[in-house]
CSV table of C-alpha atoms and ligand atoms in Angstrom, one decimal:
chain,number,residue,atom,x,y,z
A,1,MET,CA,12.8,-6.4,11.0
A,2,THR,CA,11.6,-6.3,7.4
A,3,ASN,CA,9.9,-3.8,5.1
A,4,TYR,CA,8.5,-4.6,1.7
A,5,HIS,CA,7.2,-1.2,0.8
A,6,THR,CA,9.9,1.2,-0.4
A,7,HIS,CA,10.1,3.7,-3.3
A,8,THR,CA,13.5,4.7,-4.9
A,9,TYR,CA,14.5,7.4,-7.3
A,10,TYR,CA,13.0,5.4,-10.2
A,11,CYS,CA,9.5,6.7,-9.0
A,12,ASP,CA,8.8,9.3,-6.3
A,13,GLY,CA,11.5,8.2,-3.8
A,14,SER,CA,14.7,10.0,-3.1
A,15,SER,CA,17.6,7.6,-3.6
A,16,LYS,CA,19.2,4.7,-5.3
A,17,PRO,CA,18.2,1.2,-4.3
A,18,ALA,CA,21.7,0.5,-2.9
A,19,GLU,CA,21.3,3.3,-0.4
A,20,TYR,CA,18.1,1.7,1.0
A,21,ALA,CA,19.9,-1.6,1.2
A,22,ARG,CA,22.8,0.0,3.2
A,23,GLU,CA,20.4,1.6,5.5
A,24,ALA,CA,18.5,-1.7,5.9
A,25,VAL,CA,21.7,-3.6,6.9
A,26,ALA,CA,22.6,-0.8,9.4
A,27,ALA,CA,19.1,-1.1,10.9
A,28,GLY,CA,19.5,-4.9,11.3
A,29,PHE,CA,17.0,-5.9,8.7
A,30,THR,CA,17.1,-9.5,7.4
A,31,GLU,CA,15.0,-8.7,4.3
A,32,LEU,CA,14.1,-5.7,2.2
A,33,GLY,CA,11.6,-5.4,-0.6
A,34,PHE,CA,11.5,-2.7,-3.3
A,35,SER,CA,8.0,-1.7,-4.5
A,36,GLY,CA,8.3,1.2,-7.0
A,37,HIS,CA,5.1,2.6,-8.3
A,38,ALA,CA,4.2,0.6,-11.5
A,39,PRO,CA,3.9,2.6,-14.7
A,40,VAL,CA,0.5,4.0,-15.4
A,41,PRO,CA,-0.9,5.1,-18.9
A,42,PHE,CA,-1.3,8.8,-18.1
A,43,SER,CA,1.1,11.6,-17.3
A,44,ASN,CA,1.9,11.8,-13.6
A,45,GLY,CA,4.7,12.7,-11.2
A,46,PHE,CA,4.8,9.5,-9.1
A,47,ALA,CA,5.2,6.3,-11.1
A,48,ILE,CA,8.2,4.6,-12.8
A,49,PRO,CA,8.1,5.7,-16.5
A,50,LYS,CA,7.4,2.7,-18.7
A,51,GLU,CA,10.7,3.0,-20.5
A,52,LYS,CA,12.6,2.8,-17.1
A,53,LEU,CA,10.9,-0.3,-15.7
A,54,SER,CA,13.6,-2.7,-17.0
A,55,ALA,CA,16.4,-0.5,-15.6
A,56,TYR,CA,14.6,-0.5,-12.2
A,57,CYS,CA,14.5,-4.2,-12.3
A,58,GLU,CA,18.1,-4.6,-13.3
A,59,GLU,CA,19.4,-2.2,-10.7
A,60,VAL,CA,17.5,-3.9,-7.9
A,61,LEU,CA,18.8,-7.3,-9.1
A,62,GLU,CA,22.3,-5.9,-9.1
A,63,VAL,CA,21.9,-4.7,-5.5
A,64,ARG,CA,20.6,-8.2,-4.6
A,65,ARG,CA,23.8,-9.7,-6.1
A,66,SER,CA,26.1,-7.3,-4.4
A,67,PHE,CA,24.5,-7.7,-0.9
A,68,GLY,CA,24.4,-11.5,-1.2
A,69,GLN,CA,23.6,-13.3,2.1
A,70,SER,CA,23.8,-10.2,4.2
A,71,LEU,CA,20.4,-9.0,3.1
A,72,LYS,CA,17.6,-10.9,1.3
A,73,ILE,CA,16.3,-8.5,-1.4
A,74,TRP,CA,13.0,-8.9,-3.1
A,75,LEU,CA,11.9,-7.1,-6.3
A,76,GLY,CA,8.3,-5.9,-6.4
A,77,LEU,CA,6.0,-3.1,-7.6
A,78,GLU,CA,3.2,-1.2,-6.0
A,79,VAL,CA,0.6,-1.4,-8.7
A,80,ASP,CA,-2.3,1.1,-9.0
A,81,TYR,CA,-5.8,-0.3,-9.9
A,82,ILE,CA,-8.1,2.0,-11.8
A,83,PRO,CA,-10.8,0.0,-13.7
A,84,GLY,CA,-10.6,0.5,-17.5
A,85,ILE,CA,-7.4,2.6,-17.2
A,86,THR,CA,-4.4,0.7,-15.6
A,87,SER,CA,-2.8,-2.4,-16.9
A,88,SER,CA,-3.7,-5.8,-15.4
A,89,PHE,CA,-1.5,-7.1,-12.6
A,90,ASP,CA,-0.8,-10.2,-14.8
A,91,SER,CA,0.8,-7.9,-17.4
A,92,PHE,CA,3.4,-7.0,-14.7
A,93,ARG,CA,3.7,-10.6,-13.5
A,94,GLN,CA,4.6,-11.5,-17.1
A,95,GLN,CA,7.7,-9.4,-16.8
A,96,GLY,CA,9.2,-12.5,-15.1
A,97,CYS,CA,11.6,-10.8,-12.7
A,98,LEU,CA,9.1,-9.6,-10.1
A,99,ASP,CA,8.8,-11.5,-6.8
A,100,TYR,CA,5.6,-9.8,-5.5
A,101,LEU,CA,3.0,-7.1,-6.2
A,102,ILE,CA,1.4,-4.6,-3.7
A,103,GLY,CA,-2.0,-3.5,-5.0
A,104,SER,CA,-3.1,0.0,-4.0
A,105,VAL,CA,-5.8,2.5,-4.8
A,106,HIS,CA,-4.6,6.1,-4.8
A,107,LEU,CA,-7.0,7.4,-7.5
A,108,VAL,CA,-10.7,6.7,-7.3
A,109,LYS,CA,-12.7,6.6,-10.6
A,110,PRO,CA,-16.4,7.4,-10.2
A,111,ALA,CA,-18.7,5.3,-12.4
A,112,HIS,CA,-19.6,7.1,-15.7
A,113,ASP,CA,-16.9,9.7,-15.2
A,114,ASP,CA,-13.3,9.7,-16.5
A,115,ARG,CA,-12.0,12.1,-13.9
A,116,LEU,CA,-10.1,10.7,-10.9
A,117,TRP,CA,-10.3,11.5,-7.2
A,118,PHE,CA,-6.8,11.7,-5.7
A,119,ILE,CA,-7.2,10.5,-2.1
A,120,ASP,CA,-3.5,10.5,-1.1
A,121,GLY,CA,-0.8,13.1,-1.0
A,122,PRO,CA,-0.2,16.0,1.4
A,123,GLU,CA,-3.2,18.2,0.6
A,124,LYS,CA,-6.6,17.9,2.3
A,125,GLN,CA,-7.9,20.4,-0.3
A,126,THR,CA,-7.4,18.0,-3.2
A,127,TYR,CA,-9.6,15.4,-1.3
A,128,ASP,CA,-12.2,18.0,-0.5
A,129,ASP,CA,-12.3,19.3,-4.1
A,130,GLY,CA,-12.6,15.8,-5.6
A,131,LEU,CA,-15.4,14.9,-3.1
A,132,ALA,CA,-17.3,18.1,-4.1
A,133,GLN,CA,-16.8,17.9,-7.9
A,134,LEU,CA,-16.9,14.1,-8.6
A,135,PHE,CA,-19.3,12.9,-5.9
A,136,ASP,CA,-21.5,16.0,-5.3
A,137,GLY,CA,-20.1,16.2,-1.8
A,138,ASP,CA,-21.7,12.8,-0.9
A,139,ILE,CA,-19.1,11.2,1.3
A,140,ARG,CA,-20.9,7.9,1.6
A,141,LYS,CA,-21.1,7.6,-2.2
A,142,ALA,CA,-17.4,8.6,-2.5
A,143,VAL,CA,-16.1,6.2,0.2
A,144,THR,CA,-18.3,3.4,-1.2
A,145,ALA,CA,-16.6,4.0,-4.7
A,146,TYR,CA,-13.2,3.7,-3.0
A,147,TYR,CA,-14.0,0.4,-1.3
A,148,GLN,CA,-15.7,-1.0,-4.4
A,149,GLN,CA,-12.6,-0.2,-6.5
A,150,LEU,CA,-10.3,-1.7,-3.8
A,151,GLY,CA,-12.5,-4.8,-3.5
A,152,GLU,CA,-12.6,-5.3,-7.3
A,153,MET,CA,-8.8,-5.0,-7.3
A,154,VAL,CA,-8.4,-7.7,-4.6
A,155,THR,CA,-10.9,-10.1,-6.3
A,156,THR,CA,-9.8,-9.7,-9.9
A,157,GLN,CA,-6.1,-8.9,-9.6
A,158,ARG,CA,-5.2,-10.9,-6.5
A,159,PRO,CA,-2.2,-8.8,-5.2
A,160,ASP,CA,0.3,-10.5,-2.9
A,161,ILE,CA,-0.1,-7.6,-0.5
A,162,VAL,CA,-3.0,-5.1,-0.2
A,163,GLY,CA,-1.4,-1.6,0.3
A,164,HIS,CA,-2.8,0.8,3.0
A,165,ALA,CA,-6.3,-0.6,2.7
A,166,ASP,CA,-8.2,2.1,4.6
A,167,LYS,CA,-6.2,5.1,3.3
A,168,ILE,CA,-9.5,6.8,2.4
A,169,LYS,CA,-9.8,7.8,6.1
A,170,MET,CA,-6.6,9.9,6.0
A,171,HIS,CA,-8.0,13.2,4.8
A,172,ASN,CA,-11.4,12.5,6.3
A,173,ALA,CA,-9.7,13.0,9.7
A,174,GLY,CA,-13.0,12.7,11.5
A,175,ARG,CA,-14.6,15.5,9.4
A,176,TYR,CA,-17.1,13.8,7.1
A,177,PHE,CA,-17.8,10.4,8.7
A,178,ARG,CA,-17.0,8.3,11.8
A,179,GLU,CA,-15.3,5.0,11.4
A,180,ASP,CA,-17.9,3.3,13.7
A,181,GLU,CA,-20.9,4.3,11.5
A,182,PRO,CA,-22.7,1.1,10.4
A,183,TRP,CA,-22.3,1.7,6.6
A,184,TYR,CA,-18.5,2.3,7.0
A,185,VAL,CA,-18.1,-0.8,9.2
A,186,ALA,CA,-20.0,-2.8,6.6
A,187,LEU,CA,-17.7,-1.6,3.8
A,188,THR,CA,-14.5,-2.4,5.7
A,189,GLN,CA,-15.9,-5.8,6.7
A,190,GLN,CA,-16.6,-6.7,3.1
A,191,MET,CA,-13.1,-5.6,2.2
A,192,LEU,CA,-11.6,-7.8,4.9
A,193,GLU,CA,-13.6,-10.8,3.6
A,194,GLN,CA,-12.4,-10.1,0.1
A,195,VAL,CA,-8.8,-10.0,1.3
A,196,LYS,CA,-9.3,-13.3,3.2
A,197,GLU,CA,-10.9,-15.0,0.2
A,198,ALA,CA,-8.1,-13.9,-2.1
A,199,GLY,CA,-5.4,-15.0,0.4
A,200,SER,CA,-3.7,-11.7,0.1
A,201,ILE,CA,-1.5,-10.2,2.9
A,202,LEU,CA,-2.9,-7.0,4.5
A,203,GLU,CA,-0.2,-4.4,4.9
A,204,VAL,CA,0.1,-2.3,8.2
A,205,ASN,CA,1.4,1.0,6.8
A,206,SER,CA,3.0,3.5,9.2
A,207,ARG,CA,3.5,6.4,6.7
A,208,GLY,CA,0.6,8.5,7.8
A,209,LEU,CA,1.8,8.5,11.4
A,210,TYR,CA,5.3,9.6,10.8
A,211,LYS,CA,4.3,12.1,8.1
A,212,GLY,CA,1.8,13.6,10.6
A,213,ARG,CA,-1.1,13.1,8.2
A,214,SER,CA,-2.9,10.5,10.4
A,215,ASN,CA,-3.1,9.5,14.0
A,216,ASP,CA,-3.4,5.8,13.1
A,217,PHE,CA,-1.9,3.1,10.9
A,218,PHE,CA,-3.5,2.1,7.6
A,219,PRO,CA,-5.4,0.1,8.5
A,220,GLY,CA,-6.2,1.2,12.0
A,221,MET,CA,-6.6,-0.8,15.2
A,222,THR,CA,-10.3,-1.7,14.8
A,223,LEU,CA,-9.7,-3.2,11.4
A,224,LEU,CA,-6.6,-5.0,12.5
A,225,LYS,CA,-8.5,-6.5,15.5
A,226,ARG,CA,-11.1,-7.9,13.0
A,227,ALA,CA,-8.3,-9.1,10.7
A,228,ARG,CA,-6.8,-11.1,13.6
A,229,GLU,CA,-10.2,-12.7,14.3
A,230,MET,CA,-10.4,-13.6,10.7
A,231,ASP,CA,-6.9,-15.1,10.6
A,232,ILE,CA,-5.8,-12.7,7.8
A,233,ALA,CA,-2.0,-12.5,7.4
A,234,ILE,CA,-0.3,-9.0,7.8
A,235,THR,CA,3.0,-7.4,7.0
A,236,LEU,CA,4.4,-4.2,8.5
A,237,SER,CA,5.8,-1.5,6.3
A,238,SER,CA,6.8,2.2,6.5
A,239,ASP,CA,6.2,2.9,2.7
A,240,ALA,CA,9.6,4.6,2.8
A,241,HIS,CA,10.4,7.2,0.1
A,242,ARG,CA,13.8,7.9,1.6
A,243,PRO,CA,16.3,5.5,3.2
A,244,GLU,CA,16.0,7.2,6.6
A,245,GLU,CA,12.3,6.4,6.6
A,246,LEU,CA,12.8,2.6,6.4
A,247,THR,CA,12.2,1.9,10.1
A,248,LEU,CA,9.9,4.8,11.0
A,249,GLY,CA,6.8,3.6,12.9
A,250,LEU,CA,7.7,-0.1,12.6
A,251,SER,CA,8.3,-0.7,16.3
A,252,GLN,CA,5.0,0.9,17.3
A,253,ALA,CA,3.3,-1.2,14.6
A,254,ARG,CA,4.9,-4.3,16.0
A,255,GLN,CA,3.8,-3.5,19.6
A,256,LEU,CA,0.3,-2.9,18.4
A,257,ILE,CA,-0.1,-6.0,16.4
A,258,GLU,CA,1.5,-8.2,19.1
A,259,SER,CA,-0.9,-6.7,21.6
A,260,LEU,CA,-3.7,-7.8,19.2
A,261,GLY,CA,-2.4,-11.4,19.2
A,262,PHE,CA,-0.5,-11.6,15.9
A,263,ARG,CA,2.5,-13.8,15.9
A,264,GLU,CA,5.4,-13.8,13.5
A,265,LYS,CA,5.9,-16.7,11.1
A,266,ASN,CA,6.3,-17.3,7.4
A,267,VAL,CA,3.0,-16.7,5.7
A,268,HIS,CA,4.3,-16.4,2.1
A,269,PRO,CA,7.1,-18.1,0.2
A,270,PHE,CA,8.9,-14.8,-0.1
A,271,ILE,CA,7.3,-12.4,2.3
A,272,LYS,CA,7.7,-12.8,6.0
A,273,GLY,CA,4.7,-11.7,7.9
A,274,TYR,CA,2.4,-12.2,10.9
A,275,ARG,CA,-0.6,-14.2,11.4
B,301,LIG,ZN1,0.6,3.7,-1.9
B,302,LIG,ZN1,3.9,3.3,-1.6
């Protein structure tokens, strides 16, 4: 088992990198990836502060040395993409020490507006308020802005892994739109085509399930079925913010994707996945 999406105490996770590595060995992992939230140029409570980025890298590399052959450790970042605001993915690649980047959208920027819609986190109210204030309550306009931003990230930044691609559905929870509505299907289909074209790996993220915020993975079964038909590579992750979350939901994810016909093989020089 592997997991390439983990957050340590350098960002919004609970613990030191070594504690995740110990837990990973105990769980029988062969590989572990660290993906702290990359620094962003505004005050926030989730990302690695810019001045701590090199310490994060050094500490993960130190853990890699100390675990040696017993656990393959990869050093990465989960990078936010907000057009005109966040740094390019290449500026992080130029750090030199990073093995991979997960690209994610947590904050949606409407066109012609500098305010941001926070679509993640524990509170439905934040989602509802942003929808009302930034998109005049027009869910189709809001969801379209999310997928436009995600698609732009995939095509212009080419992340190794696309993080929780349909997270926009989490706080919808069946309230504003159904996932089988033609306009929504068209948006997700376009997103999958962009992922395929970029050659990125699509993450299957279990965090919503074990946090009780979603009754489905990100992305859910319908999208994964289409990803299989399109021969898009996937990787399973729990988006762990604590060592004890490293394995949560991964065996259910494995069952689901195997039932859809995915098979394990190396799909990336560093990242083991399914295709
Ligand atoms: Zn994320
Ligand atoms: Zn994350």
